[in-house]
Each structure stands twice: as C-alpha cells, then as structure tokens.
C-alpha cells in the first residue's frame, strides 16, 4: 500500500467515458494505486498530450511562461474500482478572455476512451474529518455546476460506506438548467436509497421546473435546511473570483462581482456558521 500522504506519479487508462451533460464528461481510469481520500484531487500535465503541443507552444510564447499542471477533483470514492474525474470544459469568451482554455476541452470528450493519462496523485484538504460524528450532526454540501464533483465523492464514501451513520447530509446543488445537472440519476438514487441520511435539493437558475427550486441559493433557503449552525460542517465547491478577475479589478478599479463561493461565504456568516466549520474549494 502506498503512503497516502505522498504525492506520486501515477498512470491510468481510460476504460470508460460517460457524457454527464451536453458538455461535461467523466473519465474512468484504471490504475493500480487507489490510495486516496474522498474529496481529493489529481493533477494532469497538459504537455503529455501530443495534440496540445502547438497550442501550448503558442500560449507559452505569448505568456512568456510554461503552462502549469491542472487539478481535477475525483468524482470516485476510494471503494470504487476506477478513479474517475469529471471535466466541464472552460469556454473561450473573446470579450473577456485573453487566451483560450487548453486542457479541459481536450479531456471532456469520448475520444479519451482507451487513452493513457499520466497524473500526480493524490492530494487535497477537501476531505471530511476522521472524527466527523464528534464534530457534527449534519454536513451541508453546497455546490454549483462542476463543483458537484468532490462532494459526490464525499457523499458516496459516507453513505455507501456507511460511515458516521449519525450524520445527516444535505446537498444543495445549483445548476442553470435540468440538463446541466451532473450525476442527476446517481444523486436521485442515493436520495431514494438513504432517505434518513440524505436530503437532495436541486436549484435551477435559468429554468422553472416542478420539484426544483428556481433561483440562486438564498439565505432563507439555506437556513431552512440547517438544523443547528453549531453542529453543521459546510463544504462548498464552485466558481469563485479568479486571480485574472482580481487582477483586472485592481487595474480597472471596478470590483469583481461575487461568484458562488463569495455568495455562500456571506450566507455562512449570516447564519453564524463558524469559519472553521466552512470549507470551500474553487476551480478558478
Ligand atoms: C482543486 C481543484 C479541483 C478542480 N477540479 C475540477 C473538476 O473536477 N472538474 C473540472 O472541470 N475542473 C476542475 N478544476 C479546474 C481545472 O483545474 C482547470 O482549471 C480547468 O479545467 C481549466 O483548464 P484549461 O487548461 O482548460 O484552461 P486554462 O488554459 O487554464 O484557462 C482557463 C481560463 O483562464 C484564462 N487564463 C489562462 N491563463 C491566463 C493568463 N495568463 N492571463 C489571463 N487569463 C488567463 C483563460 O483565458 C481561460 O479563460 C479544478 C481546479 C482546482 C484548483
């Protein structure tokens, strides 16, 4: 068994690809080392892919620096046979992006089937504490879009693994439309199978639909799902103001608009949830 704390070079073969939504794909990697914790991530160096060599050469020339490795949370829980990652590709917007995204549009595709991917693993602090039951009665999962990835792993690990049975899990999952919901069927199955331990709340910001809350997560909505703020641990994953947006805000003097994580942080504060009880991860 490898040392779980040590980041090491690993190799996996894509043995299954799943199109989760119109643009989001999950790659299931077969690898002989699966010693990780639910909620952690792997890192992938785009330079290993021959197809990306010219775009990398071009942007590295333009940026005058080498492109870095990219992190991808694992959607899988350690008890599962494959290590899986779910990629929602970034999109180039000529109005405010200086460069096109490089790795995510390449990975988010059925063409990855059968490919070998080198990656670094496993690391990341977005994990539940070992003594969860002592610290909390409830875990509040607050996710938007591909932010669902690590929380899906946490949920599967706790529910299917029957860990900390005294702890209730509430997932507030925010997406634009019904079609954008990643792991829609798997989440519904978990809610059906573990009704006493898991509450699933879907919010759609751009669509009205029966059984789904319309709009962004409000203080009132989140409050209605929090049993006791002193016994809840909140795990939020989604977009946050990126370093590029911060730089732009500094240079133009126009403050960057709060994104999902900033809005949730404000709500956590209003609910009186201690900062130490609020963990967040952003993808920017
Ligand atoms: C801990 C962690 C976990 C993550 N997990 C996931 C996951 O599960 N699924 C997922 O889809 N993503 C995840 N991500 C995001 C992922 O790591 C990548 O950032 C994402 O896929 C974009 O990579 P890219 O190569 O496609 O885009 P990039 O090439 O990195 O570009 C992204 C954006 O940054 C802009 N940009 C890049 N360089 C510059 C520059 N020099 N100046 C100005 N703007 C610039 C580009 O214009 C573009 O809009 C995670 C990130 C972190 C930190």
PDB file of C-alpha atoms in Angstrom, residues 28-282:
ATOM      1  CA  UNK A  28     -12.978   6.383 -15.545  1.00  0.00           C
ATOM      2  CA  UNK A  29      -9.317   5.494 -15.111  1.00  0.00           C
ATOM      3  CA  UNK A  30      -7.994   2.080 -14.313  1.00  0.00           C
ATOM      4  CA  UNK A  31      -4.922   2.381 -12.124  1.00  0.00           C
ATOM      5  CA  UNK A  32      -3.228   0.072  -9.681  1.00  0.00           C
ATOM      6  CA  UNK A  33      -2.904   2.695  -6.926  1.00  0.00           C
ATOM      7  CA  UNK A  34      -6.160   3.959  -5.445  1.00  0.00           C
ATOM      8  CA  UNK A  35      -4.921   5.022  -2.004  1.00  0.00           C
ATOM      9  CA  UNK A  36      -6.709   8.343  -1.603  1.00  0.00           C
ATOM     10  CA  UNK A  37      -9.386  10.071   0.424  1.00  0.00           C
ATOM     11  CA  UNK A  38     -12.801  11.060  -0.911  1.00  0.00           C
ATOM     12  CA  UNK A  39     -12.767  14.735  -1.937  1.00  0.00           C
ATOM     13  CA  UNK A  40      -9.111  14.825  -3.044  1.00  0.00           C
ATOM     14  CA  UNK A  41      -7.808  15.690  -6.496  1.00  0.00           C
ATOM     15  CA  UNK A  42      -5.265  14.612  -9.117  1.00  0.00           C
ATOM     16  CA  UNK A  43      -3.087  16.847 -11.284  1.00  0.00           C
ATOM     17  CA  UNK A  44      -2.616  16.444 -15.024  1.00  0.00           C
ATOM     18  CA  UNK A  45       0.186  17.979 -17.076  1.00  0.00           C
ATOM     19  CA  UNK A  46      -1.137  19.083 -20.496  1.00  0.00           C
ATOM     20  CA  UNK A  47       2.354  18.652 -22.025  1.00  0.00           C
ATOM     21  CA  UNK A  48       1.934  14.859 -22.137  1.00  0.00           C
ATOM     22  CA  UNK A  49      -0.615  15.152 -24.979  1.00  0.00           C
ATOM     23  CA  UNK A  50       0.962  15.426 -28.412  1.00  0.00           C
ATOM     24  CA  UNK A  51      -2.250  17.001 -29.787  1.00  0.00           C
ATOM     25  CA  UNK A  52      -1.758  20.019 -27.500  1.00  0.00           C
ATOM     26  CA  UNK A  53       1.891  20.672 -28.370  1.00  0.00           C
ATOM     27  CA  UNK A  54       1.312  23.501 -30.852  1.00  0.00           C
ATOM     28  CA  UNK A  55      -1.284  25.401 -28.802  1.00  0.00           C
ATOM     29  CA  UNK A  56       0.995  25.018 -25.754  1.00  0.00           C
ATOM     30  CA  UNK A  57       3.990  26.336 -27.688  1.00  0.00           C
ATOM     31  CA  UNK A  58       1.910  29.299 -28.855  1.00  0.00           C
ATOM     32  CA  UNK A  59       0.424  30.313 -25.469  1.00  0.00           C
ATOM     33  CA  UNK A  60       3.709  29.730 -23.654  1.00  0.00           C
ATOM     34  CA  UNK A  61       5.370  32.080 -26.103  1.00  0.00           C
ATOM     35  CA  UNK A  62       2.609  34.670 -25.634  1.00  0.00           C
ATOM     36  CA  UNK A  63       2.543  34.350 -21.833  1.00  0.00           C
ATOM     37  CA  UNK A  64       6.360  34.026 -21.527  1.00  0.00           C
ATOM     38  CA  UNK A  65       5.944  31.163 -19.086  1.00  0.00           C
ATOM     39  CA  UNK A  66       5.430  27.437 -19.006  1.00  0.00           C
ATOM     40  CA  UNK A  67       1.857  26.180 -18.647  1.00  0.00           C
ATOM     41  CA  UNK A  68       1.180  24.561 -15.289  1.00  0.00           C
ATOM     42  CA  UNK A  69      -0.435  21.283 -14.353  1.00  0.00           C
ATOM     43  CA  UNK A  70      -4.240  21.329 -13.918  1.00  0.00           C
ATOM     44  CA  UNK A  71      -6.086  19.916 -10.916  1.00  0.00           C
ATOM     45  CA  UNK A  72      -9.154  17.664 -11.237  1.00  0.00           C
ATOM     46  CA  UNK A  73     -11.171  16.509  -8.244  1.00  0.00           C
ATOM     47  CA  UNK A  74     -12.010  12.866  -8.132  1.00  0.00           C
ATOM     48  CA  UNK A  75     -15.670  12.009  -8.540  1.00  0.00           C
ATOM     49  CA  UNK A  76     -14.978   8.498  -7.330  1.00  0.00           C
ATOM     50  CA  UNK A  77     -14.813   7.269  -3.767  1.00  0.00           C
ATOM     51  CA  UNK A  78     -11.918   5.015  -2.729  1.00  0.00           C
ATOM     52  CA  UNK A  79     -14.114   1.895  -2.577  1.00  0.00           C
ATOM     53  CA  UNK A  80     -14.803   2.184  -6.312  1.00  0.00           C
ATOM     54  CA  UNK A  81     -12.900   0.183  -8.911  1.00  0.00           C
ATOM     55  CA  UNK A  82     -11.838   3.133 -11.041  1.00  0.00           C
ATOM     56  CA  UNK A  83     -10.520   6.598 -10.310  1.00  0.00           C
ATOM     57  CA  UNK A  84     -12.878   8.969 -12.065  1.00  0.00           C
ATOM     58  CA  UNK A  85     -12.633  12.614 -12.956  1.00  0.00           C
ATOM     59  CA  UNK A  86     -15.388  14.795 -14.387  1.00  0.00           C
ATOM     60  CA  UNK A  87     -14.443  17.647 -16.666  1.00  0.00           C
ATOM     61  CA  UNK A  88     -16.616  20.584 -17.543  1.00  0.00           C
ATOM     62  CA  UNK A  89     -14.705  22.450 -20.241  1.00  0.00           C
ATOM     63  CA  UNK A  90     -13.993  26.138 -19.941  1.00  0.00           C
ATOM     64  CA  UNK A  91     -15.148  28.186 -22.916  1.00  0.00           C
ATOM     65  CA  UNK A  92     -13.308  30.980 -24.661  1.00  0.00           C
ATOM     66  CA  UNK A  93     -15.096  34.297 -24.494  1.00  0.00           C
ATOM     67  CA  UNK A  94     -13.456  36.832 -26.778  1.00  0.00           C
ATOM     68  CA  UNK A  95     -14.956  39.702 -24.775  1.00  0.00           C
ATOM     69  CA  UNK A  96     -13.043  38.999 -21.590  1.00  0.00           C
ATOM     70  CA  UNK A  97     -10.541  36.171 -22.131  1.00  0.00           C
ATOM     71  CA  UNK A  98      -7.039  36.810 -23.388  1.00  0.00           C
ATOM     72  CA  UNK A  99      -6.430  33.108 -24.107  1.00  0.00           C
ATOM     73  CA  UNK A 100      -8.456  30.009 -24.945  1.00  0.00           C
ATOM     74  CA  UNK A 101      -8.687  27.210 -22.358  1.00  0.00           C
ATOM     75  CA  UNK A 102      -6.224  24.434 -23.145  1.00  0.00           C
ATOM     76  CA  UNK A 103      -6.720  21.146 -21.348  1.00  0.00           C
ATOM     77  CA  UNK A 104     -10.403  20.938 -20.391  1.00  0.00           C
ATOM     78  CA  UNK A 105     -11.939  20.966 -23.923  1.00  0.00           C
ATOM     79  CA  UNK A 106      -9.463  18.222 -24.880  1.00  0.00           C
ATOM     80  CA  UNK A 107     -10.231  15.961 -21.892  1.00  0.00           C
ATOM     81  CA  UNK A 108     -14.005  16.442 -21.933  1.00  0.00           C
ATOM     82  CA  UNK A 109     -14.613  14.049 -24.772  1.00  0.00           C
ATOM     83  CA  UNK A 110     -15.433  10.470 -25.665  1.00  0.00           C
ATOM     84  CA  UNK A 111     -12.221  10.436 -27.716  1.00  0.00           C
ATOM     85  CA  UNK A 112     -10.295   9.871 -24.475  1.00  0.00           C
ATOM     86  CA  UNK A 113     -11.528   6.252 -24.401  1.00  0.00           C
ATOM     87  CA  UNK A 114      -8.576   3.854 -24.265  1.00  0.00           C
ATOM     88  CA  UNK A 115      -6.024   6.623 -23.761  1.00  0.00           C
ATOM     89  CA  UNK A 116      -3.358   6.503 -21.083  1.00  0.00           C
ATOM     90  CA  UNK A 117      -3.149   9.515 -18.798  1.00  0.00           C
ATOM     91  CA  UNK A 118      -0.212  10.311 -16.546  1.00  0.00           C
ATOM     92  CA  UNK A 119      -1.161  12.171 -13.421  1.00  0.00           C
ATOM     93  CA  UNK A 120       0.060  13.160  -9.984  1.00  0.00           C
ATOM     94  CA  UNK A 121      -1.944  11.959  -7.026  1.00  0.00           C
ATOM     95  CA  UNK A 122      -3.416  12.137  -4.558  1.00  0.00           C
ATOM     96  CA  UNK A 123      -3.802  15.301  -2.560  1.00  0.00           C
ATOM     97  CA  UNK A 124      -6.140  17.993  -1.254  1.00  0.00           C
ATOM     98  CA  UNK A 125      -7.629  19.147   2.047  1.00  0.00           C
ATOM     99  CA  UNK A 126     -11.294  18.993   0.905  1.00  0.00           C
ATOM    100  CA  UNK A 127     -11.932  15.871   2.967  1.00  0.00           C
ATOM    101  CA  UNK A 128     -14.194  15.106   5.911  1.00  0.00           C
ATOM    102  CA  UNK A 129     -12.590  14.848   9.353  1.00  0.00           C
ATOM    103  CA  UNK A 130     -11.980  11.353  10.690  1.00  0.00           C
ATOM    104  CA  UNK A 131     -13.921  12.206  13.868  1.00  0.00           C
ATOM    105  CA  UNK A 132     -16.865  13.636  11.880  1.00  0.00           C
ATOM    106  CA  UNK A 133     -19.527  12.311  14.220  1.00  0.00           C
ATOM    107  CA  UNK A 134     -17.923  14.069  17.204  1.00  0.00           C
ATOM    108  CA  UNK A 135     -17.844  17.397  15.356  1.00  0.00           C
ATOM    109  CA  UNK A 136     -21.160  17.461  13.531  1.00  0.00           C
ATOM    110  CA  UNK A 137     -24.708  16.177  13.181  1.00  0.00           C
ATOM    111  CA  UNK A 138     -25.028  17.484   9.651  1.00  0.00           C
ATOM    112  CA  UNK A 139     -22.851  18.070   6.591  1.00  0.00           C
ATOM    113  CA  UNK A 140     -24.183  20.765   4.311  1.00  0.00           C
ATOM    114  CA  UNK A 141     -22.905  20.316   0.754  1.00  0.00           C
ATOM    115  CA  UNK A 142     -23.249  23.496  -1.318  1.00  0.00           C
ATOM    116  CA  UNK A 143     -22.228  23.067  -4.922  1.00  0.00           C
ATOM    117  CA  UNK A 144     -22.639  24.740  -8.288  1.00  0.00           C
ATOM    118  CA  UNK A 145     -22.054  23.134 -11.690  1.00  0.00           C
ATOM    119  CA  UNK A 146     -18.881  21.031 -11.726  1.00  0.00           C
ATOM    120  CA  UNK A 147     -18.479  21.887  -8.036  1.00  0.00           C
ATOM    121  CA  UNK A 148     -20.579  18.758  -7.548  1.00  0.00           C
ATOM    122  CA  UNK A 149     -17.545  16.573  -8.317  1.00  0.00           C
ATOM    123  CA  UNK A 150     -15.751  16.276  -4.942  1.00  0.00           C
ATOM    124  CA  UNK A 151     -18.992  16.401  -2.951  1.00  0.00           C
ATOM    125  CA  UNK A 152     -20.361  13.485  -4.965  1.00  0.00           C
ATOM    126  CA  UNK A 153     -17.290  11.521  -3.834  1.00  0.00           C
ATOM    127  CA  UNK A 154     -17.800  12.585  -0.198  1.00  0.00           C
ATOM    128  CA  UNK A 155     -21.459  11.551  -0.311  1.00  0.00           C
ATOM    129  CA  UNK A 156     -20.783   8.137  -1.849  1.00  0.00           C
ATOM    130  CA  UNK A 157     -17.971   7.482   0.597  1.00  0.00           C
ATOM    131  CA  UNK A 158     -20.128   8.307   3.630  1.00  0.00           C
ATOM    132  CA  UNK A 159     -23.459   6.824   2.525  1.00  0.00           C
ATOM    133  CA  UNK A 160     -22.440   3.701   0.622  1.00  0.00           C
ATOM    134  CA  UNK A 161     -19.542   3.086   3.024  1.00  0.00           C
ATOM    135  CA  UNK A 162     -21.989   3.518   5.951  1.00  0.00           C
ATOM    136  CA  UNK A 163     -19.546   5.889   7.660  1.00  0.00           C
ATOM    137  CA  UNK A 164     -20.674   8.142  10.546  1.00  0.00           C
ATOM    138  CA  UNK A 165     -24.308   6.944  10.446  1.00  0.00           C
ATOM    139  CA  UNK A 166     -25.388   9.655  12.915  1.00  0.00           C
ATOM    140  CA  UNK A 167     -24.527  12.431  10.458  1.00  0.00           C
ATOM    141  CA  UNK A 168     -27.131  13.730   8.011  1.00  0.00           C
ATOM    142  CA  UNK A 169     -26.042  15.016   4.584  1.00  0.00           C
ATOM    143  CA  UNK A 170     -27.862  17.818   2.774  1.00  0.00           C
ATOM    144  CA  UNK A 171     -26.848  18.601  -0.799  1.00  0.00           C
ATOM    145  CA  UNK A 172     -27.843  21.943  -2.274  1.00  0.00           C
ATOM    146  CA  UNK A 173     -26.926  21.591  -5.936  1.00  0.00           C
ATOM    147  CA  UNK A 174     -27.175  24.690  -8.138  1.00  0.00           C
ATOM    148  CA  UNK A 175     -27.278  24.465 -11.927  1.00  0.00           C
ATOM    149  CA  UNK A 176     -28.556  26.590 -14.770  1.00  0.00           C
ATOM    150  CA  UNK A 177     -30.949  24.039 -16.233  1.00  0.00           C
ATOM    151  CA  UNK A 178     -32.111  20.471 -15.624  1.00  0.00           C
ATOM    152  CA  UNK A 179     -29.854  19.261 -18.447  1.00  0.00           C
ATOM    153  CA  UNK A 180     -26.801  20.768 -16.704  1.00  0.00           C
ATOM    154  CA  UNK A 181     -27.162  18.653 -13.558  1.00  0.00           C
ATOM    155  CA  UNK A 182     -24.144  16.378 -13.284  1.00  0.00           C
ATOM    156  CA  UNK A 183     -24.759  12.888 -11.728  1.00  0.00           C
ATOM    157  CA  UNK A 184     -28.510  13.604 -11.813  1.00  0.00           C
ATOM    158  CA  UNK A 185     -29.591   9.960 -11.781  1.00  0.00           C
ATOM    159  CA  UNK A 186     -26.964   8.754  -9.308  1.00  0.00           C
ATOM    160  CA  UNK A 187     -27.894  11.508  -6.860  1.00  0.00           C
ATOM    161  CA  UNK A 188     -31.590  10.673  -7.156  1.00  0.00           C
ATOM    162  CA  UNK A 189     -30.760   7.013  -6.454  1.00  0.00           C
ATOM    163  CA  UNK A 190     -28.732   7.951  -3.365  1.00  0.00           C
ATOM    164  CA  UNK A 191     -31.641  10.079  -2.091  1.00  0.00           C
ATOM    165  CA  UNK A 192     -34.002   7.162  -2.677  1.00  0.00           C
ATOM    166  CA  UNK A 193     -31.732   4.627  -1.007  1.00  0.00           C
ATOM    167  CA  UNK A 194     -30.736   6.704   2.028  1.00  0.00           C
ATOM    168  CA  UNK A 195     -33.816   8.861   2.811  1.00  0.00           C
ATOM    169  CA  UNK A 196     -32.961   9.124   6.510  1.00  0.00           C
ATOM    170  CA  UNK A 197     -29.366  10.216   5.892  1.00  0.00           C
ATOM    171  CA  UNK A 198     -29.520  12.285   2.728  1.00  0.00           C
ATOM    172  CA  UNK A 199     -31.601  15.264   1.587  1.00  0.00           C
ATOM    173  CA  UNK A 200     -31.216  16.366  -2.028  1.00  0.00           C
ATOM    174  CA  UNK A 201     -32.199  19.898  -3.077  1.00  0.00           C
ATOM    175  CA  UNK A 202     -31.805  20.989  -6.700  1.00  0.00           C
ATOM    176  CA  UNK A 203     -31.843  24.652  -7.656  1.00  0.00           C
ATOM    177  CA  UNK A 204     -32.191  25.761 -11.268  1.00  0.00           C
ATOM    178  CA  UNK A 205     -31.242  29.346 -12.018  1.00  0.00           C
ATOM    179  CA  UNK A 206     -32.450  29.540 -15.623  1.00  0.00           C
ATOM    180  CA  UNK A 207     -35.385  27.172 -15.738  1.00  0.00           C
ATOM    181  CA  UNK A 208     -38.671  26.673 -13.883  1.00  0.00           C
ATOM    182  CA  UNK A 209     -39.475  23.013 -13.313  1.00  0.00           C
ATOM    183  CA  UNK A 210     -41.717  21.045 -10.965  1.00  0.00           C
ATOM    184  CA  UNK A 211     -39.840  19.648  -7.972  1.00  0.00           C
ATOM    185  CA  UNK A 212     -36.927  22.041  -8.446  1.00  0.00           C
ATOM    186  CA  UNK A 213     -36.334  25.318  -6.639  1.00  0.00           C
ATOM    187  CA  UNK A 214     -35.978  28.240  -9.018  1.00  0.00           C
ATOM    188  CA  UNK A 215     -33.192  30.779  -8.480  1.00  0.00           C
ATOM    189  CA  UNK A 216     -29.906  31.180  -6.681  1.00  0.00           C
ATOM    190  CA  UNK A 217     -29.323  29.901  -3.140  1.00  0.00           C
ATOM    191  CA  UNK A 218     -30.735  32.475  -0.714  1.00  0.00           C
ATOM    192  CA  UNK A 219     -30.134  32.907   2.991  1.00  0.00           C
ATOM    193  CA  UNK A 220     -33.725  31.814   3.678  1.00  0.00           C
ATOM    194  CA  UNK A 221     -33.415  28.652   1.617  1.00  0.00           C
ATOM    195  CA  UNK A 222     -30.138  27.559   3.200  1.00  0.00           C
ATOM    196  CA  UNK A 223     -31.366  28.483   6.673  1.00  0.00           C
ATOM    197  CA  UNK A 224     -34.398  26.253   6.198  1.00  0.00           C
ATOM    198  CA  UNK A 225     -32.039  23.285   5.704  1.00  0.00           C
ATOM    199  CA  UNK A 226     -29.656  23.968   8.587  1.00  0.00           C
ATOM    200  CA  UNK A 227     -30.668  22.193  11.767  1.00  0.00           C
ATOM    201  CA  UNK A 228     -28.120  23.651  14.207  1.00  0.00           C
ATOM    202  CA  UNK A 229     -25.391  26.039  12.941  1.00  0.00           C
ATOM    203  CA  UNK A 230     -23.086  24.992  15.786  1.00  0.00           C
ATOM    204  CA  UNK A 231     -23.260  21.314  14.720  1.00  0.00           C
ATOM    205  CA  UNK A 232     -23.020  21.699  10.946  1.00  0.00           C
ATOM    206  CA  UNK A 233     -19.970  21.381   8.720  1.00  0.00           C
ATOM    207  CA  UNK A 234     -20.379  23.152   5.386  1.00  0.00           C
ATOM    208  CA  UNK A 235     -18.472  22.079   2.253  1.00  0.00           C
ATOM    209  CA  UNK A 236     -18.895  24.430  -0.715  1.00  0.00           C
ATOM    210  CA  UNK A 237     -17.444  23.922  -4.172  1.00  0.00           C
ATOM    211  CA  UNK A 238     -17.963  26.035  -7.265  1.00  0.00           C
ATOM    212  CA  UNK A 239     -16.790  29.149  -9.006  1.00  0.00           C
ATOM    213  CA  UNK A 240     -15.033  31.975  -7.181  1.00  0.00           C
ATOM    214  CA  UNK A 241     -13.444  35.214  -8.362  1.00  0.00           C
ATOM    215  CA  UNK A 242     -10.368  34.116 -10.314  1.00  0.00           C
ATOM    216  CA  UNK A 243      -6.920  35.620  -9.994  1.00  0.00           C
ATOM    217  CA  UNK A 244      -7.345  37.023 -13.515  1.00  0.00           C
ATOM    218  CA  UNK A 245     -10.597  38.739 -12.490  1.00  0.00           C
ATOM    219  CA  UNK A 246      -8.911  40.105  -9.352  1.00  0.00           C
ATOM    220  CA  UNK A 247      -6.037  41.499 -11.437  1.00  0.00           C
ATOM    221  CA  UNK A 248      -8.492  43.110 -13.850  1.00  0.00           C
ATOM    222  CA  UNK A 249     -10.488  44.597 -10.944  1.00  0.00           C
ATOM    223  CA  UNK A 250      -7.289  46.073  -9.499  1.00  0.00           C
ATOM    224  CA  UNK A 251      -6.252  47.620 -12.804  1.00  0.00           C
ATOM    225  CA  UNK A 252      -9.686  48.995 -13.739  1.00  0.00           C
ATOM    226  CA  UNK A 253     -10.892  49.915 -10.233  1.00  0.00           C
ATOM    227  CA  UNK A 254     -14.173  48.089 -10.937  1.00  0.00           C
ATOM    228  CA  UNK A 255     -14.674  45.438  -8.228  1.00  0.00           C
ATOM    229  CA  UNK A 256     -15.181  41.861  -9.416  1.00  0.00           C
ATOM    230  CA  UNK A 257     -18.747  40.630  -8.938  1.00  0.00           C
ATOM    231  CA  UNK A 258     -19.106  37.978  -6.215  1.00  0.00           C
ATOM    232  CA  UNK A 259     -19.409  34.463  -7.582  1.00  0.00           C
ATOM    233  CA  UNK A 260     -20.785  31.287  -5.995  1.00  0.00           C
ATOM    234  CA  UNK A 261     -18.206  30.846  -3.221  1.00  0.00           C
ATOM    235  CA  UNK A 262     -18.238  34.538  -2.224  1.00  0.00           C
ATOM    236  CA  UNK A 263     -22.073  34.494  -2.026  1.00  0.00           C
ATOM    237  CA  UNK A 264     -22.091  31.303   0.034  1.00  0.00           C
ATOM    238  CA  UNK A 265     -19.407  32.688   2.380  1.00  0.00           C
ATOM    239  CA  UNK A 266     -21.650  35.663   3.062  1.00  0.00           C
ATOM    240  CA  UNK A 267     -24.605  33.376   3.822  1.00  0.00           C
ATOM    241  CA  UNK A 268     -22.479  31.218   6.141  1.00  0.00           C
ATOM    242  CA  UNK A 269     -21.521  34.321   8.064  1.00  0.00           C
ATOM    243  CA  UNK A 270     -25.147  35.474   8.296  1.00  0.00           C
ATOM    244  CA  UNK A 271     -26.120  32.035   9.611  1.00  0.00           C
ATOM    245  CA  UNK A 272     -23.448  32.242  12.295  1.00  0.00           C
ATOM    246  CA  UNK A 273     -21.573  29.209  10.992  1.00  0.00           C
ATOM    247  CA  UNK A 274     -18.058  29.433  12.375  1.00  0.00           C
ATOM    248  CA  UNK A 275     -15.334  29.922   9.736  1.00  0.00           C
ATOM    249  CA  UNK A 276     -13.642  26.747  10.966  1.00  0.00           C
ATOM    250  CA  UNK A 277     -16.817  24.841  10.078  1.00  0.00           C
ATOM    251  CA  UNK A 278     -16.863  26.130   6.492  1.00  0.00           C
ATOM    252  CA  UNK A 279     -14.570  24.540   3.913  1.00  0.00           C
ATOM    253  CA  UNK A 280     -14.554  25.650   0.311  1.00  0.00           C
ATOM    254  CA  UNK A 281     -12.833  24.790  -2.926  1.00  0.00           C
ATOM    255  CA  UNK A 282     -12.919  26.765  -6.134  1.00  0.00           C
TER     256      UNK A 282
END
